[in-house]
XYZ file of C-alpha atoms in Angstrom:
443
model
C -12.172 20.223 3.510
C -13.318 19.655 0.057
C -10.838 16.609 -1.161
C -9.905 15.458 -4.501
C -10.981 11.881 -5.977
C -8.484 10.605 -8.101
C -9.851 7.882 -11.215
C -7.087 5.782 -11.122
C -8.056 2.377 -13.560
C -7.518 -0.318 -10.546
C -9.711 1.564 -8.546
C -13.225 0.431 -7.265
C -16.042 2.241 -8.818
C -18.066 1.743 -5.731
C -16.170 1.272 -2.269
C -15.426 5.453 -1.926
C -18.873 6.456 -2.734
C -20.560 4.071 -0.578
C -18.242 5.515 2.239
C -19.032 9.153 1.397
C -23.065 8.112 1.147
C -23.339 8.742 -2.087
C -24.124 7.076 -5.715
C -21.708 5.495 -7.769
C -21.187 7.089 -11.128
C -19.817 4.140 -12.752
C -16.261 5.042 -13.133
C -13.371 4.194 -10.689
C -12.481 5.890 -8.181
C -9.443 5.121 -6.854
C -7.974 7.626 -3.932
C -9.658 10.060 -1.988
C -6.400 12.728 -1.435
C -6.354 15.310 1.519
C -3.185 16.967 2.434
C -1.481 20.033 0.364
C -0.243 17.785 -2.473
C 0.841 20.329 -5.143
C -1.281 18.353 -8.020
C -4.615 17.635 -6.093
C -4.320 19.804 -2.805
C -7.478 19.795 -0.333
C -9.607 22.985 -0.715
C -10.382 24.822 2.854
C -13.804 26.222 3.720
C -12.663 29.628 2.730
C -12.095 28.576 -0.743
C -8.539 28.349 -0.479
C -6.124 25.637 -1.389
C -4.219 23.745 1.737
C -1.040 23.862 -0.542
C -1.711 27.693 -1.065
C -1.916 28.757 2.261
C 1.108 26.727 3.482
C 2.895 27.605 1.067
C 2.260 31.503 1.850
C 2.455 31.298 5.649
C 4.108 27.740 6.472
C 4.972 29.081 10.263
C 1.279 30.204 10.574
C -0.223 26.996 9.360
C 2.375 23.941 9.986
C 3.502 25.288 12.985
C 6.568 26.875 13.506
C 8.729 23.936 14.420
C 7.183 21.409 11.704
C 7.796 24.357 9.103
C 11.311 24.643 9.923
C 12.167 20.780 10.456
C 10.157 20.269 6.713
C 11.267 23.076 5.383
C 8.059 24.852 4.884
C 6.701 21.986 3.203
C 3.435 19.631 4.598
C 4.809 16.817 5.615
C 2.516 13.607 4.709
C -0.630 12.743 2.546
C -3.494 11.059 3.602
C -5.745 8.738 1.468
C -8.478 6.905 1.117
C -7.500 4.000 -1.087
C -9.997 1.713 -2.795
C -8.391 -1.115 -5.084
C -10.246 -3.244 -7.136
C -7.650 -4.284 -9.223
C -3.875 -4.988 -8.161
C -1.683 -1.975 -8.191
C 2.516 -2.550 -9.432
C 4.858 -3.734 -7.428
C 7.201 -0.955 -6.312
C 9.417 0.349 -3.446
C 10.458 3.863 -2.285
C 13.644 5.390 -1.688
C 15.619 6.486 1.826
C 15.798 10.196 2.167
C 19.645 9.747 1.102
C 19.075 7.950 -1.888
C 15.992 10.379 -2.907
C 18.159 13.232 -2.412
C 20.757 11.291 -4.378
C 18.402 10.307 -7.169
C 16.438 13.833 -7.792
C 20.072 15.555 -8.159
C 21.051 12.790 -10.917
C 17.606 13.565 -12.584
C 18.171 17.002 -12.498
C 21.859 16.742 -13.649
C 20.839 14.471 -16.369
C 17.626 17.391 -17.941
C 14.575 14.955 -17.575
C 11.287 16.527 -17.594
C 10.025 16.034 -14.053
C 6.965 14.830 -15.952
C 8.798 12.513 -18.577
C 7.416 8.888 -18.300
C 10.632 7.439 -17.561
C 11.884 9.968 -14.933
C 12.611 8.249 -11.305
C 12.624 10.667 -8.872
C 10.121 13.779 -9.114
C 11.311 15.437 -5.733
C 13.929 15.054 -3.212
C 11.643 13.039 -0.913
C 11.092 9.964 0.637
C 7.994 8.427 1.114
C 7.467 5.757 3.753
C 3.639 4.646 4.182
C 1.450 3.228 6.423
C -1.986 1.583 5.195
C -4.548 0.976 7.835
C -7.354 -2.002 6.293
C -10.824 -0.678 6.705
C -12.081 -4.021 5.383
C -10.345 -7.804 4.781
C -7.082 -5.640 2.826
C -4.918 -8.240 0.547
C -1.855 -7.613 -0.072
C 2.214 -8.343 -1.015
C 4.299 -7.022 1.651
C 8.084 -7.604 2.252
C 10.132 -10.467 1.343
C 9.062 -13.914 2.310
C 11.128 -15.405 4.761
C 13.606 -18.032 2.114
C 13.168 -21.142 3.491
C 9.021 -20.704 3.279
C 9.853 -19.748 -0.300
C 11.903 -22.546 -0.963
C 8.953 -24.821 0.239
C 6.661 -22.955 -2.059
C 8.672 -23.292 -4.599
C 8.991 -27.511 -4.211
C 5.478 -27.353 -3.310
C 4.458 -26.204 -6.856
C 7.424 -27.704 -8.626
C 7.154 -25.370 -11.731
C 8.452 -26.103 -14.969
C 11.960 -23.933 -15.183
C 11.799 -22.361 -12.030
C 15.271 -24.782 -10.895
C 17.471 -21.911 -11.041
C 15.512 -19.930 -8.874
C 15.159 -22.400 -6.396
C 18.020 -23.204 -6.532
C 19.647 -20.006 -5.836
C 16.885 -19.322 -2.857
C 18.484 -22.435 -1.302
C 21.797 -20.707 -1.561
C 20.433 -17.216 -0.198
C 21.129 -15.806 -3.409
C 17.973 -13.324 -3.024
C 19.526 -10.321 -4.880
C 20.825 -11.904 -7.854
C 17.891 -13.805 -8.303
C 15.903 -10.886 -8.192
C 18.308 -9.162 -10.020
C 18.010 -11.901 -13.253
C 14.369 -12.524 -13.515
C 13.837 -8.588 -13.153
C 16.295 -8.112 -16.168
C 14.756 -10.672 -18.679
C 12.919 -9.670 -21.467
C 9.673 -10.268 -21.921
C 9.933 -12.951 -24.693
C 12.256 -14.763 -21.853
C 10.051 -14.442 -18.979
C 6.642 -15.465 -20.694
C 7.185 -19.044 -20.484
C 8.503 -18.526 -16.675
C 4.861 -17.358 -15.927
C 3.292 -19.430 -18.037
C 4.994 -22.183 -16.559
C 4.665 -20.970 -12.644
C 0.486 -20.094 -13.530
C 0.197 -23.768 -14.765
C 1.633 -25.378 -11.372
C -0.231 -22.652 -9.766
C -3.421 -24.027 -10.912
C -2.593 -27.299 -10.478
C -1.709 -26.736 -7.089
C -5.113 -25.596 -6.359
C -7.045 -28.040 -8.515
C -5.229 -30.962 -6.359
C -6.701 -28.763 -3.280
C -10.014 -29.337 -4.276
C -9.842 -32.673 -5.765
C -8.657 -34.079 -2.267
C -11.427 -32.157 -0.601
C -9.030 -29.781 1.223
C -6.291 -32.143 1.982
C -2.586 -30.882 1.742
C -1.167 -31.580 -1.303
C 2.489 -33.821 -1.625
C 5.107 -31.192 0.240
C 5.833 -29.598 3.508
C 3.892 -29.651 6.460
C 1.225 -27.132 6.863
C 1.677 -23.564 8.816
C -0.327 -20.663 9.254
C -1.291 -19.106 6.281
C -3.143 -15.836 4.878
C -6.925 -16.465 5.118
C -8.643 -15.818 1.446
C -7.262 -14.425 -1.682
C -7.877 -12.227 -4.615
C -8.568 -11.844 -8.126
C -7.053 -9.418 -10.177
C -10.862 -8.255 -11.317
C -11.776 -7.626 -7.905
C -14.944 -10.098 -8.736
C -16.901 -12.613 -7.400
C -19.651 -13.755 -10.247
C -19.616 -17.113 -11.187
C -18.269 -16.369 -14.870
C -15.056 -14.692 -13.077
C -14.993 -17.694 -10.102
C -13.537 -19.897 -12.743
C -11.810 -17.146 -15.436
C -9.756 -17.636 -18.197
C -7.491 -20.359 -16.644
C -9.853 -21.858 -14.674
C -9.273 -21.104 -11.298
C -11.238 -20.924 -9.039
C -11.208 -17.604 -6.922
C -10.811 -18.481 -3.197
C -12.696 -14.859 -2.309
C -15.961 -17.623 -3.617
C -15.188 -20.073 -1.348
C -16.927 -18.583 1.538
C -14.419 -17.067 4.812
C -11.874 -18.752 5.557
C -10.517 -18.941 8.949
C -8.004 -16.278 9.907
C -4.810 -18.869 10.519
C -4.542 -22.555 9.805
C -4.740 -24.125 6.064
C -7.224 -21.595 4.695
C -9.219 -23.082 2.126
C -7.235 -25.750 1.944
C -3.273 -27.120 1.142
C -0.523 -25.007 2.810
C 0.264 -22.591 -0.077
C -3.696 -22.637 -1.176
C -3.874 -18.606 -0.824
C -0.602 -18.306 -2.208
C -0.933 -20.287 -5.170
C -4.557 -18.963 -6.346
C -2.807 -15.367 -6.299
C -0.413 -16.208 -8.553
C -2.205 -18.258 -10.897
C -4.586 -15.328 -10.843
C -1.831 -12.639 -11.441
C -0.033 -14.739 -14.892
C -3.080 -15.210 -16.213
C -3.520 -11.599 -15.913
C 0.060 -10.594 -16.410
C 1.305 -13.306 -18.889
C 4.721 -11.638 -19.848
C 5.169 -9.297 -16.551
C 8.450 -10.269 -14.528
C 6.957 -8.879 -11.448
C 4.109 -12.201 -11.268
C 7.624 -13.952 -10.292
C 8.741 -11.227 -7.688
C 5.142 -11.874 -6.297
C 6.508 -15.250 -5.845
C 9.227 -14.114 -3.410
C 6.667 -11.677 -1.046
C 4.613 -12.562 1.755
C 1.207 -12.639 0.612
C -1.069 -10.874 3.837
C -4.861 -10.647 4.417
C -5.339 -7.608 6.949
C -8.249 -7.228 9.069
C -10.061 -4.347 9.918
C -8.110 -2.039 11.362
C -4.973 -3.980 11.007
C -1.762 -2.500 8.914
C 1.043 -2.617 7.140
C 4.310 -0.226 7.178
C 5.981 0.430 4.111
C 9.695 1.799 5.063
C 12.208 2.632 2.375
C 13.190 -0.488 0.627
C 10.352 -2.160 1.261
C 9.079 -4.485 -1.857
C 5.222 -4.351 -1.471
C 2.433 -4.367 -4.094
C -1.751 -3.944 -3.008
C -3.984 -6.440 -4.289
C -7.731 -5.441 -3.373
C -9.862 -3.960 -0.403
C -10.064 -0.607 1.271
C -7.921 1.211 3.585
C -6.690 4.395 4.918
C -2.785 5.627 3.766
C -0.782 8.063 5.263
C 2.234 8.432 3.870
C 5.417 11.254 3.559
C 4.203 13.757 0.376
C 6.577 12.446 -1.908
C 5.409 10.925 -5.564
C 8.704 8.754 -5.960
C 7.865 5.140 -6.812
C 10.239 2.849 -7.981
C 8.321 0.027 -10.009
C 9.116 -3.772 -10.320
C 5.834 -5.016 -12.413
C 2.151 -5.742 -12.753
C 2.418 -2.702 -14.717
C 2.794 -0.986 -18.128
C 4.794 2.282 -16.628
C 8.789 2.701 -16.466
C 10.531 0.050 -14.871
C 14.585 0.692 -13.946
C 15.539 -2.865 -12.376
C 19.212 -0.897 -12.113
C 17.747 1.129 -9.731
C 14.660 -0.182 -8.612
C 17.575 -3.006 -7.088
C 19.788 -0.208 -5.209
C 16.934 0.866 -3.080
C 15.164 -2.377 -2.322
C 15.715 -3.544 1.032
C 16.348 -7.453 0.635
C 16.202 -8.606 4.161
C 12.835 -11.318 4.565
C 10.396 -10.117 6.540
C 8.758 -12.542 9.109
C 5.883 -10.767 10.123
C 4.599 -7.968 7.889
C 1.994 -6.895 10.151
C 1.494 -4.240 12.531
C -0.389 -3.352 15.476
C -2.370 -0.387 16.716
C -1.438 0.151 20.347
C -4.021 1.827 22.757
C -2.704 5.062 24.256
C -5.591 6.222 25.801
C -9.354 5.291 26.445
C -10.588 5.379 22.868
C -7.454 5.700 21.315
C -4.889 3.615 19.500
C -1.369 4.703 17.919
C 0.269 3.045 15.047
C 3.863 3.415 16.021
C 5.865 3.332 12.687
C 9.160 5.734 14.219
C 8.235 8.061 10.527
C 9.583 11.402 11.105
C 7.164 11.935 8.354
C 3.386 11.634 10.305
C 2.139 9.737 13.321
C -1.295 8.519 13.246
C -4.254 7.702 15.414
C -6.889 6.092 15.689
C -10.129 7.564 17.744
C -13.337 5.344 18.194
C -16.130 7.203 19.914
C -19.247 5.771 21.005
C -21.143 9.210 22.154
C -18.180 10.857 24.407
C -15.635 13.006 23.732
C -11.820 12.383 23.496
C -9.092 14.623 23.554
C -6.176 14.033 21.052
C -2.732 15.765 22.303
C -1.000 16.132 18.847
C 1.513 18.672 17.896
C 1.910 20.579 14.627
C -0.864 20.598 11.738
C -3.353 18.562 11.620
C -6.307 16.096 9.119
C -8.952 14.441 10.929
C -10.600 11.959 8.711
C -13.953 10.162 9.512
C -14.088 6.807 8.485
C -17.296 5.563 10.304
C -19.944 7.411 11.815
C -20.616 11.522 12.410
C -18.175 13.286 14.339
C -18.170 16.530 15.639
C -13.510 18.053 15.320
C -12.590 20.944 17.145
C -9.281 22.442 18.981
C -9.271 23.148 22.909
C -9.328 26.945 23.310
C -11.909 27.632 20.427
C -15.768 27.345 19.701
C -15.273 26.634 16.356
C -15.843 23.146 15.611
C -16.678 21.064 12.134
C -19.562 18.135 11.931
C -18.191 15.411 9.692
C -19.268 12.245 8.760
C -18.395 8.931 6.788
C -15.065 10.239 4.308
C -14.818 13.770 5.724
C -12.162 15.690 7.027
C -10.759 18.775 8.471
C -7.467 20.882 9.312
C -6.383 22.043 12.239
C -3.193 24.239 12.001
C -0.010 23.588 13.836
C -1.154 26.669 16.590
C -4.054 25.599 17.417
C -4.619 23.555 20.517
C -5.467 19.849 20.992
C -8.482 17.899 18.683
C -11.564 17.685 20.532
C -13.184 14.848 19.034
C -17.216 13.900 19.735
C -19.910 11.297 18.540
C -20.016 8.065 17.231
C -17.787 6.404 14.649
C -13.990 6.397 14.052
C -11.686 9.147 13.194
C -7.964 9.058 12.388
C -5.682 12.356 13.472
C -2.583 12.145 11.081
C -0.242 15.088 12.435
C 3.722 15.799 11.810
C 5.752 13.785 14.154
């Protein structure tokens, strides 16, 4: 398939091309989109649009049982996604409250394209994002007592309230406050949390590593990020004078990092107000687990789920919805009314998840979406047989692979960033070579 690349600002001008073997051209280049996406759908080797041909024949092509259960609609997107920069924090709706939502929006006459309109379809759109390199990231509500601790850890300057009301479990209307604030109000708030932020770190490396007055030390996340995605000596130190921890050499993958309990934590958010000076959503990054993923490690985004990407490379499947509800580190429409009536505010101990092996060569990422299921193949010169049902992309990641269905001779060579379609009546992938494919098919 011939996919679109989409030049998103917070997107790294160089991670996509260097996966599809080709030069940069300067410019970001943010997502790499193949699926039947109505605004960017993949183009087949006849010349043909994937959201063309579903949309004439969805039986044909999806397969008649994931046509009928989706309603003649593809069910998922896949992506490459390249950040450089953070993207906003945001959260997706149930299918209930999407439903819910697009009929208000409707009802009420907003352009589907207006600036401040919510929903844009009836949708949901749960995600999964695989890391294809170290992936940082805010996932999920922090757990309230390791807030709480962060909080007296960094001791900042009219923060009380807050802490105050995490003590009392109070999440929501905490939330709920900060989120509402105007800008003029919140300013000093981030001001105030960047300074402790930095001083939090600068006591790190002033006692050569050694924790820092507050809580005994637990795991932690093992590097972190700055919003420029850089790592020259002019950006090690910025603006504010922090020092990036992504220049401090690896750090190990548990433990204290590169130092102090909250290190990783604390150089984030110093990094995101002096970025964001006046955005409320630098103090919701306060309240979210802050996650370094591994290769081949993920994260599941479910409806609710409060989540924000911070830098690295990964492949995202997720249902082919566009409705994002945004809580900051951005200039678009926030609604904190109703950004707060989908957000799920349970913590979330553990935000990461799993592959499973299934098979020799092959590993599932069990999210329960009724959306997509994904898989992971790694070949190393054999062939492997993947038994999904319904239609079908096959992206390369790694390596040249040669994608074909059992029953046919046709097959399609692909390498690093390439992909193919197999339609919902065609038989099982064949899959040979070397390298690493995922098969994203309806559930």
């Amino acid at each position: 398939m011939t996919n679109t690349i989409r030049d998103y600002a917070w997107g790294s001008p160089t991670a996509i091309p260097a996966l599809l073997g080709v030069e940069p051209d300067g410019k970001p280049q943010a997502e790499l989109w193949m699926g039947a996406h109505e605004s960017a759908p993949s183009v087949l080797p006849s010349g043909e649009s994937l959201y063309d041909v579903v949309s004439a024949a969805p039986s044909s092509v999806l397969g008649e049982e994931t046509a009928e259960r989706f309603d003649g609609r593809f069910p998922f997107l896949a992506k490459i996604l390249a950040a450089a920069q953070p993207l906003s924090i945001q959260a997706h709706p149930s299918p209930e409250q999407a439903v819910d939502g697009y009929r208000r929006d409707e009802e009420a006459g907003i352009p589907r394209d207006a600036a401040d309109r919510n929903y844009k379809d009836s949708w949901p759109k749960p995600e999964i994002l695989i890391a294809l390199e170290p992936f940082d990231a805010l996932v999920g509500f922090r757990p309230l007592d390791r807030t709480v601790a962060l909080l007296e850890a960094l001791d900042p300057t009219g923060l009380e309230d807050l802490t105050a009301a995490l003590r009392d479990g109070k999440l929501r209307e905490a939330f709920t406050e900060f989120m509402s604030n105007d800008r003029d109000a919140i300013r000093p708030l981030v001001a105030a949390l960047g300074e402790a932020c930095e001083q939090y770190v600068e006591r790190v490396h002033t006692t050569g590593g050694a924790e820092p007055a507050g809580p005994s030390a637990v795991a932690a996340p093992s590097d972190a990020v700055g919003a420029s995605g850089q790592t020259t000596a002019s950006s090690e130190a910025g603006a504010s004078g922090v020092v990036d921890a992504s220049a401090l050499g690896e750090a190990p993958a548990s433990g204290d990092g590169p130092g102090g309990e909250f290190f990783v934590e604390a150089e984030t958010l110093a990094r995101l107000a002096a970025d964001f000076p006046d955005d409320p959503g630098v103090l919701a990054a306060l309240l979210l687990n802050r996650v370094r993923l591994e290769r081949f490690e993920s994260v599941y985004l479910p409806a609710g789920n409060v989540h924000a990407y911070l830098r690295g490379t990964g492949f995202e499947v997720m249902a082919n919805s566009d409705n994002v509800l945004r809580g900051g580190l951005t200039s678009k429409h926030i609604d904190v009314p109703e950004l707060v009536s989908v957000i799920d505010f349970e913590p979330l101990a553990d935000p990461v998840l799993h592959g499973t092996a299934v098979a020799p060569g092959v590993t599932a990422y069990e999210t329960g979406s009724p959306y997509f299921a994904v898989r992971r193949v790694d070949l190393d010169g054999d062939t492997v047989v993947v038994p999904a049902e319904g239609a079908r992309i096959v992206a390369v990641v790694d390596g040249d692979v040669t994608v074909g269905a059992e029953g046919t001779d046709e097959t399609e060579a692909l390498s690093g960033g390439q992909s193919a379609f197999l339609a919902g009546p065609e038989g099982p992938c064949n899959l040979r070579g070397s390298g690493t494919a995922f098969v994203v098919s309806a559930r």
